[in-house]
Structure formats: structure tokens, C-alpha cells
CSV table of N, CA and C and ligand atoms in Angstrom, one decimal:
chain,number,residue,atom,x,y,z
A,1,MET,N,-13.2,-27.7,-107.3
A,1,MET,CA,-13.2,-29.2,-107.5
A,1,MET,C,-12.3,-29.6,-108.6
A,2,ASN,N,-11.4,-30.6,-108.4
A,2,ASN,CA,-10.5,-31.0,-109.5
A,2,ASN,C,-11.3,-31.9,-110.5
A,3,ASP,N,-10.6,-32.2,-111.6
A,3,ASP,CA,-11.2,-32.9,-112.7
A,3,ASP,C,-11.7,-34.3,-112.2
A,4,LEU,N,-10.8,-35.0,-111.5
A,4,LEU,CA,-11.1,-36.3,-111.1
A,4,LEU,C,-12.3,-36.3,-110.1
A,5,ALA,N,-12.3,-35.4,-109.2
A,5,ALA,CA,-13.4,-35.3,-108.2
A,5,ALA,C,-14.8,-35.0,-109.0
A,6,LYS,N,-14.7,-34.2,-110.0
A,6,LYS,CA,-15.9,-33.9,-110.8
A,6,LYS,C,-16.3,-35.1,-111.6
A,7,PHE,N,-15.4,-35.8,-112.1
A,7,PHE,CA,-15.7,-37.1,-112.9
A,7,PHE,C,-16.5,-38.1,-112.0
A,8,VAL,N,-15.9,-38.2,-110.8
A,8,VAL,CA,-16.5,-39.2,-109.8
A,8,VAL,C,-17.9,-38.7,-109.4
A,9,GLU,N,-18.0,-37.4,-109.2
A,9,GLU,CA,-19.4,-36.9,-108.9
A,9,GLU,C,-20.4,-37.2,-110.0
A,10,ALA,N,-19.9,-37.0,-111.3
A,10,ALA,CA,-20.7,-37.2,-112.4
A,10,ALA,C,-21.2,-38.7,-112.5
A,11,ALA,N,-20.2,-39.6,-112.2
A,11,ALA,CA,-20.6,-41.0,-112.2
A,11,ALA,C,-21.6,-41.4,-111.2
A,12,SER,N,-21.5,-40.8,-110.0
A,12,SER,CA,-22.4,-41.0,-108.9
A,12,SER,C,-23.8,-40.4,-109.3
A,13,PHE,N,-23.7,-39.2,-109.9
A,13,PHE,CA,-25.0,-38.5,-110.3
A,13,PHE,C,-25.7,-39.3,-111.3
A,14,ALA,N,-25.0,-39.9,-112.3
A,14,ALA,CA,-25.6,-40.7,-113.3
A,14,ALA,C,-26.2,-42.0,-112.7
A,15,ALA,N,-25.5,-42.6,-111.8
A,15,ALA,CA,-26.0,-43.8,-111.1
A,15,ALA,C,-27.4,-43.5,-110.4
A,16,LYS,N,-27.4,-42.4,-109.8
A,16,LYS,CA,-28.7,-42.0,-109.1
A,16,LYS,C,-29.8,-41.7,-110.1
A,17,LYS,N,-29.5,-41.0,-111.1
A,17,LYS,CA,-30.5,-40.6,-112.1
A,17,LYS,C,-31.1,-41.8,-112.9
A,18,HIS,N,-30.2,-42.8,-113.1
A,18,HIS,CA,-30.6,-43.9,-113.9
A,18,HIS,C,-31.1,-45.1,-113.0
A,19,ARG,N,-31.3,-44.8,-111.7
A,19,ARG,CA,-31.4,-45.9,-110.7
A,19,ARG,C,-32.6,-46.9,-111.0
A,20,TYR,N,-33.7,-46.3,-111.7
A,20,TYR,CA,-34.8,-47.2,-111.9
A,20,TYR,C,-34.8,-47.9,-113.3
A,21,GLN,N,-33.7,-47.6,-114.1
A,21,GLN,CA,-33.7,-48.2,-115.4
A,21,GLN,C,-32.8,-49.4,-115.5
A,22,LYS,N,-33.2,-50.3,-116.4
A,22,LYS,CA,-32.4,-51.4,-116.8
A,22,LYS,C,-32.0,-51.4,-118.3
A,23,ARG,N,-30.9,-52.0,-118.7
A,23,ARG,CA,-30.6,-52.1,-120.1
A,23,ARG,C,-31.6,-53.0,-120.7
A,24,LYS,N,-31.8,-52.9,-122.1
A,24,LYS,CA,-32.8,-53.7,-122.8
A,24,LYS,C,-32.4,-55.1,-123.0
A,25,GLY,N,-31.1,-55.4,-122.8
A,25,GLY,CA,-30.6,-56.8,-123.0
A,25,GLY,C,-31.3,-57.8,-122.1
A,26,ASP,N,-31.2,-59.0,-122.6
A,26,ASP,CA,-31.9,-60.1,-121.9
A,26,ASP,C,-31.5,-60.2,-120.4
A,27,ASP,N,-30.2,-59.9,-120.1
A,27,ASP,CA,-29.8,-60.0,-118.7
A,27,ASP,C,-30.1,-58.7,-117.8
A,28,ALA,N,-30.8,-57.7,-118.5
A,28,ALA,CA,-31.3,-56.6,-117.8
A,28,ALA,C,-30.3,-55.9,-116.8
A,29,GLU,N,-29.1,-55.6,-117.3
A,29,GLU,CA,-28.1,-55.0,-116.4
A,29,GLU,C,-28.6,-53.6,-116.0
A,30,PRO,N,-28.0,-53.1,-114.8
A,30,PRO,CA,-28.4,-51.7,-114.4
A,30,PRO,C,-28.0,-50.8,-115.6
A,31,TYR,N,-28.8,-49.8,-115.8
A,31,TYR,CA,-28.6,-48.9,-117.0
A,31,TYR,C,-27.3,-48.2,-116.9
A,32,VAL,N,-26.8,-47.8,-115.7
A,32,VAL,CA,-25.6,-47.0,-115.6
A,32,VAL,C,-24.4,-47.7,-116.1
A,33,ASN,N,-24.4,-49.1,-116.2
A,33,ASN,CA,-23.3,-49.8,-116.8
A,33,ASN,C,-23.0,-49.2,-118.2
A,34,HIS,N,-24.0,-48.8,-118.9
A,34,HIS,CA,-23.8,-48.3,-120.3
A,34,HIS,C,-23.0,-47.0,-120.3
A,35,PRO,N,-23.5,-45.9,-119.6
A,35,PRO,CA,-22.7,-44.7,-119.7
A,35,PRO,C,-21.3,-44.9,-119.1
A,36,LEU,N,-21.1,-45.7,-118.1
A,36,LEU,CA,-19.8,-46.0,-117.6
A,36,LEU,C,-18.9,-46.7,-118.6
A,37,GLU,N,-19.5,-47.6,-119.4
A,37,GLU,CA,-18.7,-48.3,-120.4
A,37,GLU,C,-18.4,-47.3,-121.5
A,38,VAL,N,-19.2,-46.3,-121.8
A,38,VAL,CA,-18.9,-45.3,-122.9
A,38,VAL,C,-17.7,-44.5,-122.4
A,39,ALA,N,-17.7,-44.1,-121.1
A,39,ALA,CA,-16.6,-43.3,-120.6
A,39,ALA,C,-15.3,-44.1,-120.6
A,40,ASN,N,-15.4,-45.4,-120.3
A,40,ASN,CA,-14.3,-46.3,-120.3
A,40,ASN,C,-13.7,-46.5,-121.6
A,41,LEU,N,-14.6,-46.7,-122.7
A,41,LEU,CA,-14.1,-46.8,-124.0
A,41,LEU,C,-13.4,-45.6,-124.5
A,42,LEU,N,-13.9,-44.4,-124.1
A,42,LEU,CA,-13.3,-43.1,-124.5
A,42,LEU,C,-11.9,-43.0,-123.9
A,43,ALA,N,-11.8,-43.3,-122.6
A,43,ALA,CA,-10.5,-43.2,-121.9
A,43,ALA,C,-9.5,-44.2,-122.3
A,44,ASN,N,-9.9,-45.5,-122.4
A,44,ASN,CA,-9.0,-46.6,-122.5
A,44,ASN,C,-8.9,-47.2,-123.9
A,45,VAL,N,-9.8,-47.0,-124.7
A,45,VAL,CA,-9.6,-47.3,-126.2
A,45,VAL,C,-9.3,-46.1,-127.0
A,46,GLY,N,-10.1,-45.0,-126.8
A,46,GLY,CA,-9.9,-43.8,-127.5
A,46,GLY,C,-8.8,-42.9,-127.0
A,47,ARG,N,-8.2,-43.2,-125.9
A,47,ARG,CA,-7.1,-42.4,-125.3
A,47,ARG,C,-7.5,-41.0,-125.1
A,48,VAL,N,-8.8,-40.7,-124.8
A,48,VAL,CA,-9.3,-39.4,-124.5
A,48,VAL,C,-8.9,-39.0,-123.1
A,49,ASP,N,-8.3,-37.8,-122.9
A,49,ASP,CA,-8.0,-37.4,-121.6
A,49,ASP,C,-8.6,-36.0,-121.2
A,50,ASP,N,-9.6,-35.6,-122.1
A,50,ASP,CA,-10.3,-34.4,-121.9
A,50,ASP,C,-11.4,-34.6,-120.9
A,51,PHE,N,-11.4,-34.1,-119.7
A,51,PHE,CA,-12.4,-34.4,-118.7
A,51,PHE,C,-13.8,-34.0,-119.0
A,52,ASP,N,-13.9,-32.9,-119.8
A,52,ASP,CA,-15.2,-32.4,-120.2
A,52,ASP,C,-15.9,-33.5,-121.0
A,53,ILE,N,-15.1,-34.1,-121.9
A,53,ILE,CA,-15.7,-35.2,-122.7
A,53,ILE,C,-16.0,-36.4,-121.9
A,54,LEU,N,-15.1,-36.8,-121.0
A,54,LEU,CA,-15.3,-38.0,-120.1
A,54,LEU,C,-16.5,-37.8,-119.2
A,55,ILE,N,-16.6,-36.6,-118.6
A,55,ILE,CA,-17.8,-36.3,-117.7
A,55,ILE,C,-19.1,-36.3,-118.5
A,56,ALA,N,-19.1,-35.7,-119.7
A,56,ALA,CA,-20.3,-35.7,-120.6
A,56,ALA,C,-20.6,-37.1,-121.0
A,57,ALA,N,-19.6,-38.0,-121.1
A,57,ALA,CA,-19.9,-39.4,-121.5
A,57,ALA,C,-20.7,-40.1,-120.4
A,58,VAL,N,-20.4,-39.9,-119.2
A,58,VAL,CA,-21.1,-40.6,-118.1
A,58,VAL,C,-22.5,-40.0,-117.9
A,59,LEU,N,-22.7,-38.8,-118.4
A,59,LEU,CA,-24.0,-38.1,-118.3
A,59,LEU,C,-24.8,-38.2,-119.5
A,60,HIS,N,-24.3,-38.8,-120.6
A,60,HIS,CA,-24.8,-38.5,-121.9
A,60,HIS,C,-26.3,-39.0,-122.1
A,61,ASP,N,-26.8,-39.9,-121.3
A,61,ASP,CA,-28.2,-40.3,-121.5
A,61,ASP,C,-29.1,-39.7,-120.4
A,62,THR,N,-28.6,-38.9,-119.5
A,62,THR,CA,-29.4,-38.5,-118.4
A,62,THR,C,-30.6,-37.5,-118.8
A,63,VAL,N,-30.3,-36.6,-119.8
A,63,VAL,CA,-31.4,-35.7,-120.2
A,63,VAL,C,-32.4,-36.5,-121.1
A,64,GLU,N,-31.9,-37.4,-121.9
A,64,GLU,CA,-32.8,-38.1,-122.8
A,64,GLU,C,-33.7,-39.1,-122.0
A,65,ASP,N,-33.1,-39.7,-121.0
A,65,ASP,CA,-33.8,-40.9,-120.4
A,65,ASP,C,-34.3,-40.7,-118.9
A,66,THR,N,-33.9,-39.6,-118.3
A,66,THR,CA,-34.3,-39.3,-116.9
A,66,THR,C,-34.9,-37.9,-116.9
A,67,GLU,N,-35.3,-37.5,-115.7
A,67,GLU,CA,-35.9,-36.1,-115.6
A,67,GLU,C,-34.8,-35.0,-115.5
A,68,THR,N,-33.6,-35.3,-115.7
A,68,THR,CA,-32.5,-34.4,-115.6
A,68,THR,C,-32.6,-33.3,-116.7
A,69,THR,N,-32.3,-32.0,-116.3
A,69,THR,CA,-32.3,-30.9,-117.3
A,69,THR,C,-30.9,-30.5,-117.6
A,70,ALA,N,-30.8,-29.9,-118.8
A,70,ALA,CA,-29.5,-29.3,-119.2
A,70,ALA,C,-29.0,-28.3,-118.2
A,71,GLU,N,-29.9,-27.5,-117.7
A,71,GLU,CA,-29.6,-26.4,-116.7
A,71,GLU,C,-28.9,-27.1,-115.5
A,72,GLU,N,-29.5,-28.2,-115.0
A,72,GLU,CA,-28.9,-28.9,-113.9
A,72,GLU,C,-27.5,-29.3,-114.1
A,73,ILE,N,-27.3,-29.8,-115.3
A,73,ILE,CA,-25.9,-30.3,-115.7
A,73,ILE,C,-25.0,-29.1,-115.8
A,74,ALA,N,-25.4,-28.1,-116.4
A,74,ALA,CA,-24.6,-26.9,-116.6
A,74,ALA,C,-24.2,-26.3,-115.2
A,75,ALA,N,-25.1,-26.3,-114.3
A,75,ALA,CA,-24.9,-25.7,-113.0
A,75,ALA,C,-23.8,-26.5,-112.2
A,76,ARG,N,-23.9,-27.9,-112.3
A,76,ARG,CA,-23.0,-28.7,-111.6
A,76,ARG,C,-21.7,-29.0,-112.3
A,77,PHE,N,-21.8,-29.1,-113.6
A,77,PHE,CA,-20.6,-29.6,-114.4
A,77,PHE,C,-20.1,-28.7,-115.4
A,78,GLY,N,-20.8,-27.5,-115.6
A,78,GLY,CA,-20.3,-26.5,-116.6
A,78,GLY,C,-21.0,-26.6,-117.9
A,79,ALA,N,-20.9,-25.5,-118.6
A,79,ALA,CA,-21.6,-25.3,-119.9
A,79,ALA,C,-21.0,-26.2,-121.0
A,80,VAL,N,-19.7,-26.5,-121.0
A,80,VAL,CA,-19.1,-27.3,-122.0
A,80,VAL,C,-19.7,-28.7,-121.9
A,81,VAL,N,-19.8,-29.2,-120.7
A,81,VAL,CA,-20.3,-30.6,-120.5
A,81,VAL,C,-21.8,-30.6,-120.9
A,82,SER,N,-22.6,-29.7,-120.5
A,82,SER,CA,-24.0,-29.7,-120.8
A,82,SER,C,-24.2,-29.6,-122.3
A,83,GLY,N,-23.3,-28.8,-122.9
A,83,GLY,CA,-23.4,-28.6,-124.4
A,83,GLY,C,-23.2,-30.0,-125.1
A,84,TYR,N,-22.2,-30.7,-124.7
A,84,TYR,CA,-21.9,-32.1,-125.3
A,84,TYR,C,-23.1,-33.0,-125.0
A,85,VAL,N,-23.7,-33.0,-123.8
A,85,VAL,CA,-24.8,-33.8,-123.5
A,85,VAL,C,-26.0,-33.5,-124.4
A,86,LEU,N,-26.2,-32.2,-124.6
A,86,LEU,CA,-27.4,-31.8,-125.5
A,86,LEU,C,-27.1,-32.2,-126.9
A,87,GLU,N,-25.9,-32.1,-127.4
A,87,GLU,CA,-25.6,-32.5,-128.7
A,87,GLU,C,-25.9,-34.0,-129.0
A,88,VAL,N,-25.8,-34.8,-128.0
A,88,VAL,CA,-26.0,-36.3,-128.2
A,88,VAL,C,-27.4,-36.7,-127.7
A,89,THR,N,-28.2,-35.7,-127.3
A,89,THR,CA,-29.6,-36.0,-126.8
A,89,THR,C,-30.6,-36.0,-128.0
A,90,ASP,N,-31.3,-37.1,-128.1
A,90,ASP,CA,-32.4,-37.1,-129.2
A,90,ASP,C,-33.6,-36.3,-128.7
A,91,ASP,N,-34.3,-35.8,-129.6
A,91,ASP,CA,-35.6,-35.1,-129.4
A,91,ASP,C,-36.7,-36.2,-129.2
A,92,LYS,N,-37.1,-36.4,-128.0
A,92,LYS,CA,-38.0,-37.5,-127.7
A,92,LYS,C,-39.5,-37.2,-128.1
A,93,SER,N,-39.7,-36.0,-128.6
A,93,SER,CA,-41.1,-35.7,-129.0
A,93,SER,C,-41.3,-36.2,-130.5
A,94,LEU,N,-40.2,-36.6,-131.1
A,94,LEU,CA,-40.3,-37.1,-132.5
A,94,LEU,C,-40.5,-38.6,-132.4
A,95,PRO,N,-41.2,-39.1,-133.5
A,95,PRO,CA,-41.3,-40.6,-133.6
A,95,PRO,C,-40.0,-41.3,-133.7
A,96,LYS,N,-39.9,-42.5,-133.3
A,96,LYS,CA,-38.6,-43.2,-133.2
A,96,LYS,C,-37.9,-43.3,-134.6
A,97,ALA,N,-38.6,-43.6,-135.7
A,97,ALA,CA,-38.0,-43.7,-137.0
A,97,ALA,C,-37.4,-42.4,-137.4
A,98,GLU,N,-38.0,-41.3,-137.1
A,98,GLU,CA,-37.5,-40.0,-137.4
A,98,GLU,C,-36.3,-39.6,-136.6
A,99,ARG,N,-36.3,-40.0,-135.3
A,99,ARG,CA,-35.1,-39.8,-134.5
A,99,ARG,C,-33.9,-40.5,-135.0
A,100,LYS,N,-34.2,-41.7,-135.5
A,100,LYS,CA,-33.1,-42.5,-136.1
A,100,LYS,C,-32.5,-41.9,-137.3
A,101,LEU,N,-33.4,-41.3,-138.2
A,101,LEU,CA,-32.9,-40.6,-139.4
A,101,LEU,C,-32.1,-39.4,-139.0
A,102,LYS,N,-32.6,-38.7,-138.0
A,102,LYS,CA,-32.0,-37.4,-137.5
A,102,LYS,C,-30.5,-37.7,-137.0
A,103,GLN,N,-30.4,-38.8,-136.4
A,103,GLN,CA,-29.0,-39.2,-135.9
A,103,GLN,C,-28.0,-39.3,-137.1
A,104,ILE,N,-28.5,-39.9,-138.2
A,104,ILE,CA,-27.6,-40.0,-139.3
A,104,ILE,C,-27.3,-38.6,-139.9
A,105,GLU,N,-28.4,-37.8,-140.0
A,105,GLU,CA,-28.2,-36.4,-140.6
A,105,GLU,C,-27.3,-35.5,-139.7
A,106,HIS,N,-27.5,-35.6,-138.4
A,106,HIS,CA,-26.8,-34.7,-137.5
A,106,HIS,C,-25.3,-35.1,-137.3
A,107,ALA,N,-25.0,-36.4,-137.4
A,107,ALA,CA,-23.7,-36.9,-137.0
A,107,ALA,C,-22.5,-36.0,-137.6
A,108,PRO,N,-22.5,-35.7,-138.9
A,108,PRO,CA,-21.4,-34.9,-139.4
A,108,PRO,C,-21.3,-33.5,-138.8
A,109,HIS,N,-22.4,-33.0,-138.3
A,109,HIS,CA,-22.4,-31.6,-137.8
A,109,HIS,C,-22.1,-31.5,-136.3
A,110,LEU,N,-21.8,-32.6,-135.6
A,110,LEU,CA,-21.5,-32.5,-134.2
A,110,LEU,C,-20.1,-32.0,-134.0
A,111,SER,N,-19.8,-31.5,-132.8
A,111,SER,CA,-18.5,-31.1,-132.4
A,111,SER,C,-17.6,-32.3,-132.3
A,112,ALA,N,-16.3,-32.1,-132.3
A,112,ALA,CA,-15.4,-33.3,-132.2
A,112,ALA,C,-15.6,-34.1,-130.9
A,113,GLY,N,-15.8,-33.4,-129.8
A,113,GLY,CA,-16.1,-34.0,-128.6
A,113,GLY,C,-17.3,-34.9,-128.6
A,114,ALA,N,-18.4,-34.3,-129.1
A,114,ALA,CA,-19.7,-35.0,-129.2
A,114,ALA,C,-19.6,-36.2,-130.2
A,115,LYS,N,-18.8,-36.1,-131.2
A,115,LYS,CA,-18.6,-37.2,-132.2
A,115,LYS,C,-18.0,-38.4,-131.5
A,116,GLN,N,-17.0,-38.1,-130.6
A,116,GLN,CA,-16.3,-39.2,-130.0
A,116,GLN,C,-17.2,-39.9,-129.0
A,117,ILE,N,-18.0,-39.1,-128.2
A,117,ILE,CA,-19.0,-39.7,-127.3
A,117,ILE,C,-20.0,-40.6,-128.1
A,118,LYS,N,-20.5,-40.1,-129.2
A,118,LYS,CA,-21.5,-40.8,-130.0
A,118,LYS,C,-20.8,-42.1,-130.5
A,119,LEU,N,-19.6,-42.0,-131.0
A,119,LEU,CA,-18.9,-43.2,-131.5
A,119,LEU,C,-18.8,-44.3,-130.4
A,120,ALA,N,-18.4,-43.9,-129.2
A,120,ALA,CA,-18.3,-44.8,-128.1
A,120,ALA,C,-19.6,-45.4,-127.7
A,121,ASP,N,-20.7,-44.5,-127.8
A,121,ASP,CA,-22.0,-44.9,-127.5
A,121,ASP,C,-22.5,-46.0,-128.5
A,122,LYS,N,-22.2,-45.8,-129.8
A,122,LYS,CA,-22.5,-46.8,-130.8
A,122,LYS,C,-21.8,-48.1,-130.5
A,123,ILE,N,-20.5,-48.0,-130.2
A,123,ILE,CA,-19.7,-49.3,-129.9
A,123,ILE,C,-20.4,-50.0,-128.7
A,124,SER,N,-20.8,-49.3,-127.7
A,124,SER,CA,-21.4,-50.0,-126.5
A,124,SER,C,-22.7,-50.6,-126.9
A,125,ASN,N,-23.6,-49.8,-127.6
A,125,ASN,CA,-24.9,-50.4,-127.9
A,125,ASN,C,-24.9,-51.5,-128.9
A,126,ILE,N,-24.0,-51.4,-129.9
A,126,ILE,CA,-23.9,-52.5,-130.9
A,126,ILE,C,-23.3,-53.8,-130.3
A,127,THR,N,-22.3,-53.6,-129.4
A,127,THR,CA,-21.8,-54.7,-128.7
A,127,THR,C,-22.9,-55.4,-127.9
A,128,ASP,N,-23.7,-54.6,-127.2
A,128,ASP,CA,-24.8,-55.2,-126.4
A,128,ASP,C,-25.8,-56.0,-127.3
A,129,VAL,N,-26.1,-55.3,-128.4
A,129,VAL,CA,-27.1,-56.0,-129.3
A,129,VAL,C,-26.6,-57.3,-129.9
A,130,SER,N,-25.2,-57.3,-130.1
A,130,SER,CA,-24.7,-58.5,-130.7
A,130,SER,C,-24.4,-59.6,-129.7
A,131,THR,N,-24.0,-59.2,-128.4
A,131,THR,CA,-23.6,-60.3,-127.5
A,131,THR,C,-24.7,-60.5,-126.5
A,132,ASN,N,-25.6,-59.6,-126.2
A,132,ASN,CA,-26.7,-59.8,-125.2
A,132,ASN,C,-27.9,-59.1,-125.7
A,133,PRO,N,-28.5,-59.6,-126.8
A,133,PRO,CA,-29.6,-58.9,-127.5
A,133,PRO,C,-30.9,-58.8,-126.6
A,134,PRO,N,-31.7,-57.8,-126.8
A,134,PRO,CA,-33.0,-57.7,-126.1
A,134,PRO,C,-33.8,-59.0,-126.4
A,135,ALA,N,-34.5,-59.5,-125.5
A,135,ALA,CA,-35.3,-60.6,-125.7
A,135,ALA,C,-36.3,-60.3,-126.8
A,136,GLY,N,-36.5,-61.2,-127.7
A,136,GLY,CA,-37.5,-61.1,-128.7
A,136,GLY,C,-37.0,-60.3,-130.0
A,137,TRP,N,-35.7,-60.0,-130.0
A,137,TRP,CA,-35.1,-59.3,-131.2
A,137,TRP,C,-34.7,-60.4,-132.1
A,138,PRO,N,-35.4,-60.6,-133.2
A,138,PRO,CA,-34.9,-61.6,-134.2
A,138,PRO,C,-33.6,-61.2,-134.9
A,139,LEU,N,-32.9,-62.1,-135.5
A,139,LEU,CA,-31.6,-61.8,-136.1
A,139,LEU,C,-31.7,-60.6,-137.1
A,140,GLU,N,-32.8,-60.6,-137.8
A,140,GLU,CA,-33.0,-59.5,-138.8
A,140,GLU,C,-33.0,-58.1,-138.2
A,141,ARG,N,-33.6,-58.0,-137.0
A,141,ARG,CA,-33.7,-56.7,-136.3
A,141,ARG,C,-32.3,-56.3,-135.8
A,142,ARG,N,-31.6,-57.3,-135.3
A,142,ARG,CA,-30.2,-57.0,-134.9
A,142,ARG,C,-29.3,-56.5,-136.0
A,143,ILE,N,-29.5,-57.2,-137.2
A,143,ILE,CA,-28.7,-56.8,-138.3
A,143,ILE,C,-29.1,-55.4,-138.8
A,144,GLU,N,-30.3,-55.1,-138.8
A,144,GLU,CA,-30.8,-53.7,-139.1
A,144,GLU,C,-30.2,-52.7,-138.1
A,145,TYR,N,-30.1,-53.0,-136.9
A,145,TYR,CA,-29.6,-52.1,-135.9
A,145,TYR,C,-28.1,-51.8,-136.2
A,146,ILE,N,-27.4,-52.8,-136.6
A,146,ILE,CA,-26.0,-52.6,-136.9
A,146,ILE,C,-25.8,-51.8,-138.2
A,147,ASP,N,-26.7,-52.1,-139.2
A,147,ASP,CA,-26.6,-51.3,-140.4
A,147,ASP,C,-26.9,-49.8,-140.1
A,148,TRP,N,-27.9,-49.5,-139.3
A,148,TRP,CA,-28.2,-48.1,-138.9
A,148,TRP,C,-27.0,-47.5,-138.2
A,149,GLY,N,-26.4,-48.3,-137.2
A,149,GLY,CA,-25.3,-47.8,-136.5
A,149,GLY,C,-24.1,-47.4,-137.4
A,150,GLU,N,-23.9,-48.2,-138.4
A,150,GLU,CA,-22.8,-47.9,-139.3
A,150,GLU,C,-23.1,-46.6,-140.1
A,151,ARG,N,-24.3,-46.4,-140.4
A,151,ARG,CA,-24.7,-45.2,-141.2
A,151,ARG,C,-24.5,-43.9,-140.3
A,152,VAL,N,-24.8,-44.0,-139.0
A,152,VAL,CA,-24.5,-42.9,-138.1
A,152,VAL,C,-23.0,-42.7,-138.0
A,153,VAL,N,-22.3,-43.8,-137.8
A,153,VAL,CA,-20.8,-43.7,-137.5
A,153,VAL,C,-20.1,-43.2,-138.8
A,154,ALA,N,-20.7,-43.4,-140.0
A,154,ALA,CA,-20.1,-42.8,-141.2
A,154,ALA,C,-19.9,-41.3,-141.1
A,155,GLY,N,-20.8,-40.7,-140.4
A,155,GLY,CA,-20.7,-39.2,-140.2
A,155,GLY,C,-19.9,-38.8,-139.0
A,156,LEU,N,-19.3,-39.8,-138.3
A,156,LEU,CA,-18.6,-39.4,-137.1
A,156,LEU,C,-17.1,-39.6,-137.3
A,157,ARG,N,-16.7,-40.1,-138.4
A,157,ARG,CA,-15.3,-40.4,-138.7
A,157,ARG,C,-14.4,-39.2,-138.8
A,158,GLY,N,-13.1,-39.4,-138.5
A,158,GLY,CA,-12.1,-38.4,-138.6
A,158,GLY,C,-11.7,-37.7,-137.3
A,159,VAL,N,-12.3,-38.2,-136.2
A,159,VAL,CA,-11.9,-37.5,-134.9
A,159,VAL,C,-11.2,-38.4,-134.0
A,160,ASN,N,-11.2,-39.8,-134.1
A,160,ASN,CA,-10.6,-40.7,-133.2
A,160,ASN,C,-10.3,-42.0,-133.9
A,161,PRO,N,-9.1,-42.2,-134.4
A,161,PRO,CA,-8.8,-43.4,-135.2
A,161,PRO,C,-8.9,-44.7,-134.3
A,162,TYR,N,-8.6,-44.6,-133.0
A,162,TYR,CA,-8.6,-45.8,-132.1
A,162,TYR,C,-10.0,-46.3,-132.0
A,163,LEU,N,-10.9,-45.3,-131.7
A,163,LEU,CA,-12.3,-45.7,-131.6
A,163,LEU,C,-12.9,-46.2,-132.9
A,164,GLU,N,-12.5,-45.6,-134.0
A,164,GLU,CA,-13.0,-46.1,-135.3
A,164,GLU,C,-12.6,-47.5,-135.6
A,165,ALA,N,-11.3,-47.8,-135.3
A,165,ALA,CA,-10.8,-49.1,-135.6
A,165,ALA,C,-11.5,-50.1,-134.7
A,166,HIS,N,-11.7,-49.7,-133.5
A,166,HIS,CA,-12.4,-50.6,-132.5
A,166,HIS,C,-13.9,-50.9,-133.0
A,167,PHE,N,-14.5,-49.8,-133.4
A,167,PHE,CA,-15.9,-50.0,-134.0
A,167,PHE,C,-15.9,-50.9,-135.2
A,168,ASP,N,-15.0,-50.7,-136.1
A,168,ASP,CA,-15.0,-51.5,-137.3
A,168,ASP,C,-14.7,-53.0,-137.0
A,169,GLU,N,-13.8,-53.3,-136.0
A,169,GLU,CA,-13.5,-54.6,-135.7
A,169,GLU,C,-14.7,-55.3,-135.0
A,170,MET,N,-15.4,-54.5,-134.1
A,170,MET,CA,-16.5,-55.0,-133.4
A,170,MET,C,-17.7,-55.3,-134.3
A,171,VAL,N,-17.9,-54.5,-135.3
A,171,VAL,CA,-18.9,-54.8,-136.3
A,171,VAL,C,-18.6,-56.0,-137.2
A,172,ARG,N,-17.3,-56.1,-137.5
A,172,ARG,CA,-16.9,-57.3,-138.3
A,172,ARG,C,-17.2,-58.6,-137.5
A,173,ARG,N,-16.8,-58.5,-136.2
A,173,ARG,CA,-17.0,-59.7,-135.4
A,173,ARG,C,-18.5,-60.0,-135.2
A,174,ALA,N,-19.3,-59.0,-135.0
A,174,ALA,CA,-20.8,-59.2,-134.9
A,174,ALA,C,-21.4,-59.8,-136.1
A,175,ARG,N,-21.0,-59.3,-137.3
A,175,ARG,CA,-21.5,-59.8,-138.5
A,175,ARG,C,-21.1,-61.3,-138.7
A,176,GLU,N,-19.8,-61.6,-138.3
A,176,GLU,CA,-19.3,-62.9,-138.4
A,176,GLU,C,-20.2,-63.9,-137.5
A,177,ASN,N,-20.5,-63.4,-136.3
A,177,ASN,CA,-21.3,-64.2,-135.4
A,177,ASN,C,-22.7,-64.5,-136.0
A,178,PHE,N,-23.2,-63.5,-136.6
A,178,PHE,CA,-24.5,-63.6,-137.2
A,178,PHE,C,-24.5,-64.5,-138.4
A,179,GLY,N,-23.3,-64.8,-139.0
A,179,GLY,CA,-23.2,-65.6,-140.2
A,179,GLY,C,-23.8,-64.9,-141.4
B,201,LIG,ZN1,-26.1,-44.1,-124.7
């Protein structure tokens, strides 16, 4: 199977796996819009043309948020892809606050590929929280979310200047909107 065929299969696989999920934002978009946006940011803002990274990007939340296993991903898409997905998968057995701290601690130790996926993930999530926040999130909570995102991204720098510049600009605009 060629790289493009594998990427399309991964996008379809992610759409099926996330089929019952909605994004947390007020307009409750289909969840798969998010991993597709992360791959889109990597390819078209970050200029990433490594298919293992792009395929892992569309799959990056399947292990964390659906019944998908790393073995399943390795068998279909290869060990490199499943490795990236695992690197960006939170341990859901931990309480949420601890998971958030772990993301900050782990960020500098990720591979270059996983760092770029995580950076695009943060761009997508923070854009959503600033333009289409979850219902019932007061301003303070949105600002806290951005502060935390910036602390994670501090550990992801040095691998993709285009994504970093995009992240910085997006955060600047979000803070401006919040006044
Ligand atoms: Zn994500």
C-alpha cells in the first residue's frame, strides 16, 4: 500500500473509531474534525511531509479516547506510527490534574515526530477553546487552559518553526480576544 492510500485508510479508520464522539465545543462538531485538523496543520502549516507523522496525527486520539489498541494500529499502520500515537496518549488511569502535569513534564522527552503532533494538537485545541468554547466554561477557565497549553508547548519547541510561529500568533490573538 502506498503512503497516500495508507493515510486515507487511517482517516477513515479514525472516523469510524470516533463515530460516537463529539467535540466539547458548544457546536458539538464530530470528534474526527479534530484529528483531521491536526494532520492538516502539520501538512499545510508545518510543511511536514513524513507520512508516518501525518498518519499518526489522524490516529493520535484513538487509543486515548476509543477502544483502539496500540497493537491494532501497529498491525495496520506499522510500529513507527503506533509508537508516535502512544507517545501522545495520556494515561487515563491517572486523575486529570496529574495527567495535565505529566504532559508538561513529558513534552521535552518526546521524539521530534511526536513533538510536532503534540504542537499541532495544542494549536487545534486552543483554537477551539478560544473560538468555540465548551458551554459553561467561564473566561477564567479558558485562560487557564491557554496558560497550561503554553507550558506544554514550552517543552515542544525546536522541531518546527512554522508550527511554533502559528501557535504563538494564535495564542496572542486568543488573549487579545479575551481582553
Ligand atoms: Zn487531540
